[in-house]
C-alpha positions as a Python dict, from the first residue, in 0.01 Angstrom:
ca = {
    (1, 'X'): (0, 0, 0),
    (2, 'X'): (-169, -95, 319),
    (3, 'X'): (-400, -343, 97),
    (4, 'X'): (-102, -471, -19),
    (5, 'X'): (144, -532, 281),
    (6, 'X'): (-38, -450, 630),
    (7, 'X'): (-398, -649, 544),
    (8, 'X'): (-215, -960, 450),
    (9, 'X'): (-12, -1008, 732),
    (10, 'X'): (-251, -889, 1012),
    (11, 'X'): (-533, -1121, 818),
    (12, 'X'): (-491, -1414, 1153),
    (13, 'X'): (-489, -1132, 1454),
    (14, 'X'): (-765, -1010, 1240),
    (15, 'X'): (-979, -1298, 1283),
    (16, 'X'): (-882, -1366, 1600),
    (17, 'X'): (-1000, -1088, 1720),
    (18, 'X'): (-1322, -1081, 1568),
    (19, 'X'): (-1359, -1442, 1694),
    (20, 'X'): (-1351, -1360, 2054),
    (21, 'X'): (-1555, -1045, 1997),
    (22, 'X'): (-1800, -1277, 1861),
    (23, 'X'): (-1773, -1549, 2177),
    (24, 'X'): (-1787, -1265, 2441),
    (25, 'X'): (-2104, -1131, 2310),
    (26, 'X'): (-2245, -1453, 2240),
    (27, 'X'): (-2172, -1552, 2593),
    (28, 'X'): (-2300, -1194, 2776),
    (29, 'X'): (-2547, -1296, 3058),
    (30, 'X'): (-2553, -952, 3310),
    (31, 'X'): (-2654, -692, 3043),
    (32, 'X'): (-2940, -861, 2862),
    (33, 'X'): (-3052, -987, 3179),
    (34, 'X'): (-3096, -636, 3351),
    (35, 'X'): (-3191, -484, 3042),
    (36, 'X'): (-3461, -771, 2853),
    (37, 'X'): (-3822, -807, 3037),
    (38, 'X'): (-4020, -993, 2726),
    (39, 'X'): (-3958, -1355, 2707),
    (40, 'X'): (-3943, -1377, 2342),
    (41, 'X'): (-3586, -1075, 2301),
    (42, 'X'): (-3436, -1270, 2541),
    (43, 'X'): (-3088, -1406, 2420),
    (44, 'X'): (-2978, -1789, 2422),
    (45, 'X'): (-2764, -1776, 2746),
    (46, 'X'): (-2980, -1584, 2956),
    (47, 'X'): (-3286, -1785, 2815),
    (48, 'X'): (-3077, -2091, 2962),
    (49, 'X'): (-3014, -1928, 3285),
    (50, 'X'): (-3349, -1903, 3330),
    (51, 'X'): (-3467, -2248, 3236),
    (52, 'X'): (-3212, -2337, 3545),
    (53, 'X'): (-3516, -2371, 3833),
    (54, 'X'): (-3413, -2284, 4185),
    (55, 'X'): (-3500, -2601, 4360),
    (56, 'X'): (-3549, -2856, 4039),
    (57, 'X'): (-3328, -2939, 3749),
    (58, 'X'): (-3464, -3012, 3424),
    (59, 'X'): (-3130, -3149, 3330),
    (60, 'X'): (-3253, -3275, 3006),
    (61, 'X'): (-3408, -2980, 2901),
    (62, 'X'): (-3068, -2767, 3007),
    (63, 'X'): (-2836, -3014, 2785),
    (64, 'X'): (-3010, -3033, 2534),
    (65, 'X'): (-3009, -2622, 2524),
    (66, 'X'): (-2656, -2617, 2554),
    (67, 'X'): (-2597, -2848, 2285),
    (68, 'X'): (-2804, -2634, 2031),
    (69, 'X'): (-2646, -2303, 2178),
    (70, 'X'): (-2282, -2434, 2116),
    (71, 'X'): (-2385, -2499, 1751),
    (72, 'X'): (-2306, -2182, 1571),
    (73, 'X'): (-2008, -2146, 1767),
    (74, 'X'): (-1862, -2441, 1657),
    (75, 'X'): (-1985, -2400, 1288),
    (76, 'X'): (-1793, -2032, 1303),
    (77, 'X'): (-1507, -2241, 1488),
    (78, 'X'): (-1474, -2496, 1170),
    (79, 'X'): (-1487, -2246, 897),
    (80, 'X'): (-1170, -1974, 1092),
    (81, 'X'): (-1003, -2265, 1252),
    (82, 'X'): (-705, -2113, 1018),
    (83, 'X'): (-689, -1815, 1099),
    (84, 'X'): (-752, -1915, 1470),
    (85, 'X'): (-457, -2152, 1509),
    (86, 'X'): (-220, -1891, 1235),
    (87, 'X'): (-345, -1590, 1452),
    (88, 'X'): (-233, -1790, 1792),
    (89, 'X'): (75, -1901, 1672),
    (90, 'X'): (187, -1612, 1519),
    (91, 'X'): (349, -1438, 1802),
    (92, 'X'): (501, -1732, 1938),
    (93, 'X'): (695, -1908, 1658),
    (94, 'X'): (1055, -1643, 1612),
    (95, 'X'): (1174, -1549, 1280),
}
């Protein structure tokens, strides 16, 4: 019965949840920058926070890496951005 009744209805806060699991570890800077040392495992944000210099700004280099790096997160936006808005609005439309 829980296939049936419960799965259905908690479908949105499902999704929801799974899209700001997804955006939270996308986004994590501190861990994978104590824990990485090789260039190449490094992950997209911390790769980016590195690429920031200390006294110059390659601010071309840094836009253009934050356009690419907000790519799959908008592709994954676009294909839940049902269940998103459902999921948000769920709990504050009554009856």
């Amino acid at each position: 019965q829980i296939r049936h009744i419960i799965l259905p209805l908690s479908a949105s806060i499902i999704s929801v949840t799974c899209i700001m699991d997804f955006l939270g570890s996308w986004n994590n800077t501190i861990l994978p920058l104590l824990l990485l040392r090789d260039d190449q495992l490094l992950t997209i944000p911390v790769g980016l926070f590195r690429l920031d210099g200390e006294y110059v700004k390659q601010y071309g280099q840094l836009m253009a890496g934050y356009a690419i790096s907000s790519v799959p997160l908008l592709i994954i936006f676009l294909f839940s951005m049902k269940f998103f808005v459902k999921g948000l609005s769920a709990g504050a439309v009554k009856g």
